[in-house]
mmCIF file of C-alpha atoms (C1' of nucleotides) in Angstrom:
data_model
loop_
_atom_site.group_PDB
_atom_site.id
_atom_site.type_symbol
_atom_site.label_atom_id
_atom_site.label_comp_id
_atom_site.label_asym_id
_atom_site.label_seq_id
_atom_site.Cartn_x
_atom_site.Cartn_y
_atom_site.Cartn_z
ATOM 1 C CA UNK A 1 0.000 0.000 0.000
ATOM 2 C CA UNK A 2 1.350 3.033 -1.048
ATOM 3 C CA UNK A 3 1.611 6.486 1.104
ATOM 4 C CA UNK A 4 -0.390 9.036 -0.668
ATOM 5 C CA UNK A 5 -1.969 12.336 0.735
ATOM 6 C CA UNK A 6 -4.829 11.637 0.627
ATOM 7 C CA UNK A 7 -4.277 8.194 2.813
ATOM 8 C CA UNK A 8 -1.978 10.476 5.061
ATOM 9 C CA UNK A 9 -5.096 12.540 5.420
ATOM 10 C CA UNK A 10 -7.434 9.970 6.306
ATOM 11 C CA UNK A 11 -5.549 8.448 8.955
ATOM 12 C CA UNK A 12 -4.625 11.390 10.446
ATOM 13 C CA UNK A 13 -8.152 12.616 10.639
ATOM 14 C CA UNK A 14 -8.644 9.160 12.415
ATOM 15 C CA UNK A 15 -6.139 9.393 15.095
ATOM 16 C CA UNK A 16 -7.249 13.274 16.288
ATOM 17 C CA UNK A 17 -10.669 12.638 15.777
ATOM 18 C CA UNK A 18 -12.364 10.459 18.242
ATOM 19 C CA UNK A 19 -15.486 10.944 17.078
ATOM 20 C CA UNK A 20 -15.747 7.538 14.910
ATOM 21 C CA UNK A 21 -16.697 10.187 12.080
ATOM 22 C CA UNK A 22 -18.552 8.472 8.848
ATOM 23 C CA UNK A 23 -17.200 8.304 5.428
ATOM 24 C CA UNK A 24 -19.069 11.548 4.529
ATOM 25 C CA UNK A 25 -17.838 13.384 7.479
ATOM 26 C CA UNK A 26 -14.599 12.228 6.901
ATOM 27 C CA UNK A 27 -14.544 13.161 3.449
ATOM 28 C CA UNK A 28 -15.926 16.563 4.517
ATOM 29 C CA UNK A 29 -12.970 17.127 6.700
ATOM 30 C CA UNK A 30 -10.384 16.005 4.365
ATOM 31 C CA UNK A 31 -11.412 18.250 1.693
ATOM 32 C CA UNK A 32 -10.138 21.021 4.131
ATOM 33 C CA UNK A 33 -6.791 20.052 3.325
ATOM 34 C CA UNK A 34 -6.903 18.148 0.020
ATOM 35 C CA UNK A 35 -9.435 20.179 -2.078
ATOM 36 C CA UNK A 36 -9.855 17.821 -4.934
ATOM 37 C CA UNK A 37 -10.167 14.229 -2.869
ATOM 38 C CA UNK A 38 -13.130 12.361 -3.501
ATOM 39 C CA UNK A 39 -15.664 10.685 -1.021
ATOM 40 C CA UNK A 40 -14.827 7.117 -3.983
ATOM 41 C CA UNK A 41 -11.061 7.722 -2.378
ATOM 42 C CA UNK A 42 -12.014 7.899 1.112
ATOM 43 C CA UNK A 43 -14.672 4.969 1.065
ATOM 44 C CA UNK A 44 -11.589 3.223 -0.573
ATOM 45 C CA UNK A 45 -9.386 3.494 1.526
ATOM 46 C CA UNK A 46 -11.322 3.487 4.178
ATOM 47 C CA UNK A 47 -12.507 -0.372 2.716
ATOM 48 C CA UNK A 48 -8.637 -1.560 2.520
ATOM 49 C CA UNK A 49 -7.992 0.134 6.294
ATOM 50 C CA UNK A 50 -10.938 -2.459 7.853
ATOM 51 C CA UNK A 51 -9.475 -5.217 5.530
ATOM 52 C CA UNK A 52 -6.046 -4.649 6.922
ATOM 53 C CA UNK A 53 -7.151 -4.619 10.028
ATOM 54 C CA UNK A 54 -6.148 -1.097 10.599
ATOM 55 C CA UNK A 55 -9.633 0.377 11.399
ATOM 56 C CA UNK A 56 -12.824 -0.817 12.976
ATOM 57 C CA UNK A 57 -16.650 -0.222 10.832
ATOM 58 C CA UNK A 58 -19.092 0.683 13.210
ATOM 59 C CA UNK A 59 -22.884 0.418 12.588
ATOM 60 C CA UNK A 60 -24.940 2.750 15.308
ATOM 61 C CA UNK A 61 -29.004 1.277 15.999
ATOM 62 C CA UNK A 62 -30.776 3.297 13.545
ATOM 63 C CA UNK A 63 -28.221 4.632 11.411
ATOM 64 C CA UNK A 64 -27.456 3.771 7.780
ATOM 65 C CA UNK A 65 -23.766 5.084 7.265
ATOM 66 C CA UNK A 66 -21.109 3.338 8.863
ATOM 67 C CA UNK A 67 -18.938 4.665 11.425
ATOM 68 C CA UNK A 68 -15.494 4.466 11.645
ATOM 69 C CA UNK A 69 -13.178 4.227 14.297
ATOM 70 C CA UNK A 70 -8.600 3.799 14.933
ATOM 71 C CA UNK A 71 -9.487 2.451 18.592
ATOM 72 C CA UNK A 72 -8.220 -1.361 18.006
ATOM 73 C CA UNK A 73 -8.763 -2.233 21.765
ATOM 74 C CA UNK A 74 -11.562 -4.172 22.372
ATOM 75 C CA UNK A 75 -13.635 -1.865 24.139
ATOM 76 C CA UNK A 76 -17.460 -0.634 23.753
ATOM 77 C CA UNK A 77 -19.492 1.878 22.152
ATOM 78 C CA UNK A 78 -21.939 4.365 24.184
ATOM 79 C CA UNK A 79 -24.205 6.080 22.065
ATOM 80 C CA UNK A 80 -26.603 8.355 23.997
ATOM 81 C CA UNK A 81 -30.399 8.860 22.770
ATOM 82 C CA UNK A 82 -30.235 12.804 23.409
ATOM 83 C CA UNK A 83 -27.211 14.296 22.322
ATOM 84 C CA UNK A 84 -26.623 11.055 19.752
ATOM 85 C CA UNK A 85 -22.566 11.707 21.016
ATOM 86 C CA UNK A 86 -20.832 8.397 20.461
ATOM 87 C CA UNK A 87 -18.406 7.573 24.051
ATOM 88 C CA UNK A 88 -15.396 5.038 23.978
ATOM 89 C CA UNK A 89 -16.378 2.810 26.920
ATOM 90 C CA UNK A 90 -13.246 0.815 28.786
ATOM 91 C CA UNK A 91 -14.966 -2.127 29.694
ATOM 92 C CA UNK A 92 -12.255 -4.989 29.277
ATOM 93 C CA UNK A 93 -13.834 -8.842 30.170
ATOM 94 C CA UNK A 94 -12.478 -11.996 29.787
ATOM 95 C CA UNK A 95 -14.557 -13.571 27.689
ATOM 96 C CA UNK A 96 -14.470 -17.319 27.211
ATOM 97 C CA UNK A 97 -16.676 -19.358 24.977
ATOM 98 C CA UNK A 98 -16.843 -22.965 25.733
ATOM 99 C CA UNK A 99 -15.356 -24.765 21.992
ATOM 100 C CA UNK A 100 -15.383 -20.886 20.579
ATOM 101 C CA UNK A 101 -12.510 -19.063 18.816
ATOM 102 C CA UNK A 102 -13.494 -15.593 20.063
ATOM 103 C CA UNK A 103 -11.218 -13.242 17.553
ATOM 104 C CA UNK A 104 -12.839 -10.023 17.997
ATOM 105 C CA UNK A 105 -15.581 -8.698 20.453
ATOM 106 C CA UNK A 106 -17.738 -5.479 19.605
ATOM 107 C CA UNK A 107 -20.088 -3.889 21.878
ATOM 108 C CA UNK A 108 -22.620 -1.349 21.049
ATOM 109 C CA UNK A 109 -24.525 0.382 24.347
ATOM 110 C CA UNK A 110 -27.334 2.773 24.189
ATOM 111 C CA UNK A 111 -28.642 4.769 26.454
ATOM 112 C CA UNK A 112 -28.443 8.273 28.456
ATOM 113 C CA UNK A 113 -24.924 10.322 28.625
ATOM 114 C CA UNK A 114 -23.912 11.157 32.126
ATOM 115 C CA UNK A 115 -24.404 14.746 30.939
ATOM 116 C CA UNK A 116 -27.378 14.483 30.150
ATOM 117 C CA UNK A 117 -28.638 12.595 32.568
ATOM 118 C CA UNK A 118 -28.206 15.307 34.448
ATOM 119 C CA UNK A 119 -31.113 17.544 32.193
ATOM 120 C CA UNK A 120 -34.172 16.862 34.336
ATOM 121 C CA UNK A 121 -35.981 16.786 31.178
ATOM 122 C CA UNK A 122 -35.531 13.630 30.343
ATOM 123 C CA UNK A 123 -37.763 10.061 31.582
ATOM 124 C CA UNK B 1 -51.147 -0.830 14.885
ATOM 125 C CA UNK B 2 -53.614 -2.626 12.742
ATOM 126 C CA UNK B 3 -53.503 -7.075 12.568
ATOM 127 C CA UNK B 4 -53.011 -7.558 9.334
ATOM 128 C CA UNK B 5 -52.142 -10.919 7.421
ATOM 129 C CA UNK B 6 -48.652 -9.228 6.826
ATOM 130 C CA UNK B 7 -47.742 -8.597 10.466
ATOM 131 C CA UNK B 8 -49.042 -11.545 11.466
ATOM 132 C CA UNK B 9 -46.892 -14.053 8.853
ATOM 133 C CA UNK B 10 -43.116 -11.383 9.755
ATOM 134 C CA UNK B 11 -44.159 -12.040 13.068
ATOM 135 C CA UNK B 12 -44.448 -16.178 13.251
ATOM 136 C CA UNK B 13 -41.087 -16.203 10.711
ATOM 137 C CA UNK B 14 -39.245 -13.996 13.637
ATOM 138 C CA UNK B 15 -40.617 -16.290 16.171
ATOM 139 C CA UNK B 16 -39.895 -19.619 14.511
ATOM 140 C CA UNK B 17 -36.706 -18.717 12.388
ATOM 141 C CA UNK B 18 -34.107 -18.087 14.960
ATOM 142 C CA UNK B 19 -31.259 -17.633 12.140
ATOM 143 C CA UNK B 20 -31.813 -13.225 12.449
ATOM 144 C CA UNK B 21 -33.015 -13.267 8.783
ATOM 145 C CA UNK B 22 -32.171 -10.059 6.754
ATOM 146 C CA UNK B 23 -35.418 -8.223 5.490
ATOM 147 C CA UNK B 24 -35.068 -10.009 1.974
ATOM 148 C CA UNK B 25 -35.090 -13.175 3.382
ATOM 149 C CA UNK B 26 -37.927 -12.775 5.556
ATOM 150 C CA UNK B 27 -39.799 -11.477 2.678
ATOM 151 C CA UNK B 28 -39.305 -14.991 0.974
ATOM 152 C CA UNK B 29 -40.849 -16.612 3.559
ATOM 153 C CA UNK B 30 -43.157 -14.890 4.065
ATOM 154 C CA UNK B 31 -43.736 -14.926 0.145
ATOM 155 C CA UNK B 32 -44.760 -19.054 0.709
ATOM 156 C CA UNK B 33 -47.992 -17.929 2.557
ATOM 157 C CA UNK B 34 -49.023 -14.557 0.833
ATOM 158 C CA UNK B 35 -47.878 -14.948 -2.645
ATOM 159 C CA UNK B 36 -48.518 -11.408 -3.987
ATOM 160 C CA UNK B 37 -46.753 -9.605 -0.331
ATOM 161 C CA UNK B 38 -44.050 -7.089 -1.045
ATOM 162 C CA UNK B 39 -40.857 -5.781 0.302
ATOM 163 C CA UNK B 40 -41.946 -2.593 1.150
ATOM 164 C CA UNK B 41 -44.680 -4.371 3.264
ATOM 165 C CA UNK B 42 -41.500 -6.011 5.073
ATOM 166 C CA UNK B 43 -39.319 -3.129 5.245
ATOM 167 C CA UNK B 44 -42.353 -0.851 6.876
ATOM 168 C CA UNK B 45 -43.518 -3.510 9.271
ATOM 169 C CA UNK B 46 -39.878 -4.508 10.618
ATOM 170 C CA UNK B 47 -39.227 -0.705 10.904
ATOM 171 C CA UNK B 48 -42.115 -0.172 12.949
ATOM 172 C CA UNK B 49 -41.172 -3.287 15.171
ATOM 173 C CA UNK B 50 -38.168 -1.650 15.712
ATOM 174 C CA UNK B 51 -39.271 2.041 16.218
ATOM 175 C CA UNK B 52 -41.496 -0.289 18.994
ATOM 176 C CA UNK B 53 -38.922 -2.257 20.588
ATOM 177 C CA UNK B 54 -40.425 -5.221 19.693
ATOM 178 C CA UNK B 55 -37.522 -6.368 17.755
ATOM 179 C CA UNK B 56 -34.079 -5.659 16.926
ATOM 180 C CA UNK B 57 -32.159 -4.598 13.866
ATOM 181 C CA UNK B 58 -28.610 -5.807 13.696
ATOM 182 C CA UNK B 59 -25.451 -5.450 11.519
ATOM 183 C CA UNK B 60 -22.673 -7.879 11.434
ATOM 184 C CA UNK B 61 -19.557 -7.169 10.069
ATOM 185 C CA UNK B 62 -18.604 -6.759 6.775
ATOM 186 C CA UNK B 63 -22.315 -7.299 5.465
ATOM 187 C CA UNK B 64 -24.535 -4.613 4.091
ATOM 188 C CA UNK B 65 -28.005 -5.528 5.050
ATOM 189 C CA UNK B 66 -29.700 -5.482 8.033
ATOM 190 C CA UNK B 67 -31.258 -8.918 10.248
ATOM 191 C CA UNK B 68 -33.702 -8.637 12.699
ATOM 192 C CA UNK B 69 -33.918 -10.513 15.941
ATOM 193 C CA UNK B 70 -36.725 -10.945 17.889
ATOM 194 C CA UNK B 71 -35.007 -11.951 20.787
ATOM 195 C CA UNK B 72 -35.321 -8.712 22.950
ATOM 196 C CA UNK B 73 -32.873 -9.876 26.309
ATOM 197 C CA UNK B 74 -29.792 -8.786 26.168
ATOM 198 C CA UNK B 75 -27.703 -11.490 24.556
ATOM 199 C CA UNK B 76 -24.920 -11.729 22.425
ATOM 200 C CA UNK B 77 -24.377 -12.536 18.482
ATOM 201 C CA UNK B 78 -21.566 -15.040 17.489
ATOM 202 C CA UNK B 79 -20.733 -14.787 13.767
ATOM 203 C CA UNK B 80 -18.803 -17.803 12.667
ATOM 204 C CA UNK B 81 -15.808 -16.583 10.328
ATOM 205 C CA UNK B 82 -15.915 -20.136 8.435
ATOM 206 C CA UNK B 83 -19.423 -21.252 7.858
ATOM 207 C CA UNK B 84 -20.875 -17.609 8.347
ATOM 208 C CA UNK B 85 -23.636 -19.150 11.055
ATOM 209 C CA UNK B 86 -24.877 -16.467 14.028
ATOM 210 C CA UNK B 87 -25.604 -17.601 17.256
ATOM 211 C CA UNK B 88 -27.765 -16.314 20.045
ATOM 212 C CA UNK B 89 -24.779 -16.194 22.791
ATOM 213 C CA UNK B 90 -25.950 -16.123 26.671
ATOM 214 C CA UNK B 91 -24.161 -13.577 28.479
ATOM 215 C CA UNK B 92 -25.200 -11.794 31.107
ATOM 216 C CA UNK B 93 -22.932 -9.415 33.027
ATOM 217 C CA UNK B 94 -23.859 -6.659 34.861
ATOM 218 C CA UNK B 95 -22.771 -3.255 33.305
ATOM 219 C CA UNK B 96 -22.582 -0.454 35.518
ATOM 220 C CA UNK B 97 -21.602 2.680 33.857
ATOM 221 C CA UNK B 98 -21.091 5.770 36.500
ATOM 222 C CA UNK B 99 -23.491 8.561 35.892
ATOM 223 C CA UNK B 100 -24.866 6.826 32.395
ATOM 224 C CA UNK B 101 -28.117 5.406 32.045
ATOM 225 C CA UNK B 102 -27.632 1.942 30.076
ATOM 226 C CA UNK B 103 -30.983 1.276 28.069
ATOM 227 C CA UNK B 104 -29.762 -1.989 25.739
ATOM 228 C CA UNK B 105 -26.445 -3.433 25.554
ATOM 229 C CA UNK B 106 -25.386 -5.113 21.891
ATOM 230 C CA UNK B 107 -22.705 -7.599 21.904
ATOM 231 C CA UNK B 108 -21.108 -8.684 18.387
ATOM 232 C CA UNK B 109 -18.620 -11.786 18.865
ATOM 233 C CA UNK B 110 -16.748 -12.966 15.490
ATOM 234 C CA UNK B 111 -14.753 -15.633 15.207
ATOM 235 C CA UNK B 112 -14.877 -19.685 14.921
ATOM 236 C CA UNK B 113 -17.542 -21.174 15.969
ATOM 237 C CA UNK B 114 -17.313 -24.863 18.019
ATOM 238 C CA UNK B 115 -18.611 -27.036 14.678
ATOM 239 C CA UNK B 116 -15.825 -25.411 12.558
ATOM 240 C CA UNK B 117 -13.038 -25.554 15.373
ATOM 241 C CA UNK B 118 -12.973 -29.130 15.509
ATOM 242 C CA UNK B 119 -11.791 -28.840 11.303
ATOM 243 C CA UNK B 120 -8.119 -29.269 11.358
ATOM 244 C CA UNK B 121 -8.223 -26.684 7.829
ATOM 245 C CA UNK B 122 -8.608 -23.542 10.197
ATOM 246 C CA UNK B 123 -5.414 -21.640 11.406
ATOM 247 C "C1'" DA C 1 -67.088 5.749 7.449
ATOM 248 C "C1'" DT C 2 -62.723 6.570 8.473
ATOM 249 C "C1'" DT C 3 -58.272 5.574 9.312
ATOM 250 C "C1'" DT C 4 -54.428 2.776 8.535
ATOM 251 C "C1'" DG C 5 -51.971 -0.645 5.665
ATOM 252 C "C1'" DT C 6 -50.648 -2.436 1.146
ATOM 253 C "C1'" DG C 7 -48.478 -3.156 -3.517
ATOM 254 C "C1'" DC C 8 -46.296 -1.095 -7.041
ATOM 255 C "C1'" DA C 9 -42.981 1.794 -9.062
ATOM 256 C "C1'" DA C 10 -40.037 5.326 -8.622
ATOM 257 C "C1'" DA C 11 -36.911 7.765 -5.713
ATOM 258 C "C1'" DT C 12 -33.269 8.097 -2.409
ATOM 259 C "C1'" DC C 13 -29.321 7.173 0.107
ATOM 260 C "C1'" DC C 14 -24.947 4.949 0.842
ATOM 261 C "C1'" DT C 15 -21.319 2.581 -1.221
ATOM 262 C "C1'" DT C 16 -18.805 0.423 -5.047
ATOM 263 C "C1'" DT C 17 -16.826 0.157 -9.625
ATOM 264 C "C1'" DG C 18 -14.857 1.148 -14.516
ATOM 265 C "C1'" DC C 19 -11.924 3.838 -16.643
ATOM 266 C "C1'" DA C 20 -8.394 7.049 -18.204
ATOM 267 C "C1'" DG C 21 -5.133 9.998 -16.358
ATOM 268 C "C1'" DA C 22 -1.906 10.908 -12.310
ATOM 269 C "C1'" DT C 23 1.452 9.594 -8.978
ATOM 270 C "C1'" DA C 24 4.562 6.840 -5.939
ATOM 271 C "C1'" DA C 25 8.057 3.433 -5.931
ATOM 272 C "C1'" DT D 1 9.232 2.570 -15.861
ATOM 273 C "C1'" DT D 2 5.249 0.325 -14.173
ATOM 274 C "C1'" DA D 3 2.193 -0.945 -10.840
ATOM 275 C "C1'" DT D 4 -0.893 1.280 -7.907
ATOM 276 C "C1'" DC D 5 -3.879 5.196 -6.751
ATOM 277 C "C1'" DT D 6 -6.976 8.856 -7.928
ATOM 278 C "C1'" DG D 7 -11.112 11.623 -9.485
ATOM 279 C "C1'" DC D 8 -15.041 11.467 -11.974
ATOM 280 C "C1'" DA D 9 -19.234 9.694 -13.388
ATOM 281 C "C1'" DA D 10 -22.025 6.028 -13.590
ATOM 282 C "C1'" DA D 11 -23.706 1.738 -11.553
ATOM 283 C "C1'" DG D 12 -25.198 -0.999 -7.735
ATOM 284 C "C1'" DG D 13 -27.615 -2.497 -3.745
ATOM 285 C "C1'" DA D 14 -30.483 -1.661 0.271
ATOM 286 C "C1'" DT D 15 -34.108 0.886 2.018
ATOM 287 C "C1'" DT D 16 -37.706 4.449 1.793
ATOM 288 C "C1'" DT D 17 -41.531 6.993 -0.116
ATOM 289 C "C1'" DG D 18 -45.765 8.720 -2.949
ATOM 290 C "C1'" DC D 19 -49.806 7.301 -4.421
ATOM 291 C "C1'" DA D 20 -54.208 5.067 -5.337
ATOM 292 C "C1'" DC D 21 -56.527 1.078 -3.860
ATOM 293 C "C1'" DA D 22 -57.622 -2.373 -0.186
ATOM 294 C "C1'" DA D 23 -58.564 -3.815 4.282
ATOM 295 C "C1'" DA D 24 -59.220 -3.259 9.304
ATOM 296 C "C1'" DT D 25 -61.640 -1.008 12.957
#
DNA sequence: ATTTGTGCAAATCCTTTGCAGATAA
DNA sequence: TTATCTGCAAAGGATTTGCACAAAT
């Protein structure tokens, strides 16, 4: 794989942003520094970083466009119904599966943000 | 929400059919008792199952469309890497996240499922 | 009678692909 | 050089929507 801008770009997006951005979004944000990329380059690369390894694809409850995210740790996903901000979770547990190979674990929580939990408004 | 022939037939293939069919799938099922049914039928009538919590929609890894689970406790999904099977995974563990409020908890698990460990072909 | 659901076809949204030119090794 | 990468436009696949008719309450 060859080092180009544009991948350069990408990945560098990925590691300051932690906000496991979508292609689109991604895209959006490389165009600030690459004015010509395409969204076809960035949902390429993006498809060879997952196959690699490199990256994680994310898909949110209700949402059609894939997330994507650098964070390689096994770890979990918060996504809060009111603000709709996506949290990196540390929750680290040995799993064991009786006669299982487990290779990779993915864990997707929903619910209410601490912050606003603390918004009376909500049930 | 209205008992229709339609909601009634999605509903008994969720029930029996514990394989989380994709929307496409269920809709040729369901095609063997209402010939002339259509996918838009299905896609409405799983969305609204899933606006209602009655069911939920899930994404696996690496595939496009969505499959729908009826099974509403919090479980986990094992994807098999060889023979591409999901399983309905018991674990429960008690998630405690300070100051957020934890609604539904999604577990993805990929890897090699027992059947396929016992091949000798699998690194 | 009235409201809600359905089938059909077309539209939409997200993602992938073919290709000819550009670029990294 | 030459194999790989890119942008563009077009294609593809999954899901949604508008509408007129059908069916449930």
């Amino acid at each position: 794989m060859r080092i180009t801008k544009q991948r350069e770009i990408i990945l560098q997006i990925l590691r300051e942003k932690r906000s496991h951005p979508t292609a689109l979004e991604i895209y959006n944000m490389a165009k600030e520094h690459i004015h010509d990329i395409s969204l076809s380059t960035v949902y390429r690369t993006l498809k060879d970083m997952v196959e690699k390894g490199e990256i994680v694809e994310l898909h949110m409850e209700g949402e059609t466009k894939a997330r994507y995210d650098l964070n390689l740790d096994n770890h979990a996903h918060f996504k809060c119904r009111h603000c709709g901000r996506i949290f990196d979770i540390e929750i680290m547990f040995p799993l064991k599966l009786i006669g299982f190979k487990v290779e990779r674990t993915d864990i997707y929580i929903y619910g209410i943000c601490s912050q606003c939990s603390k918004k009376e408004v909500l049930a």
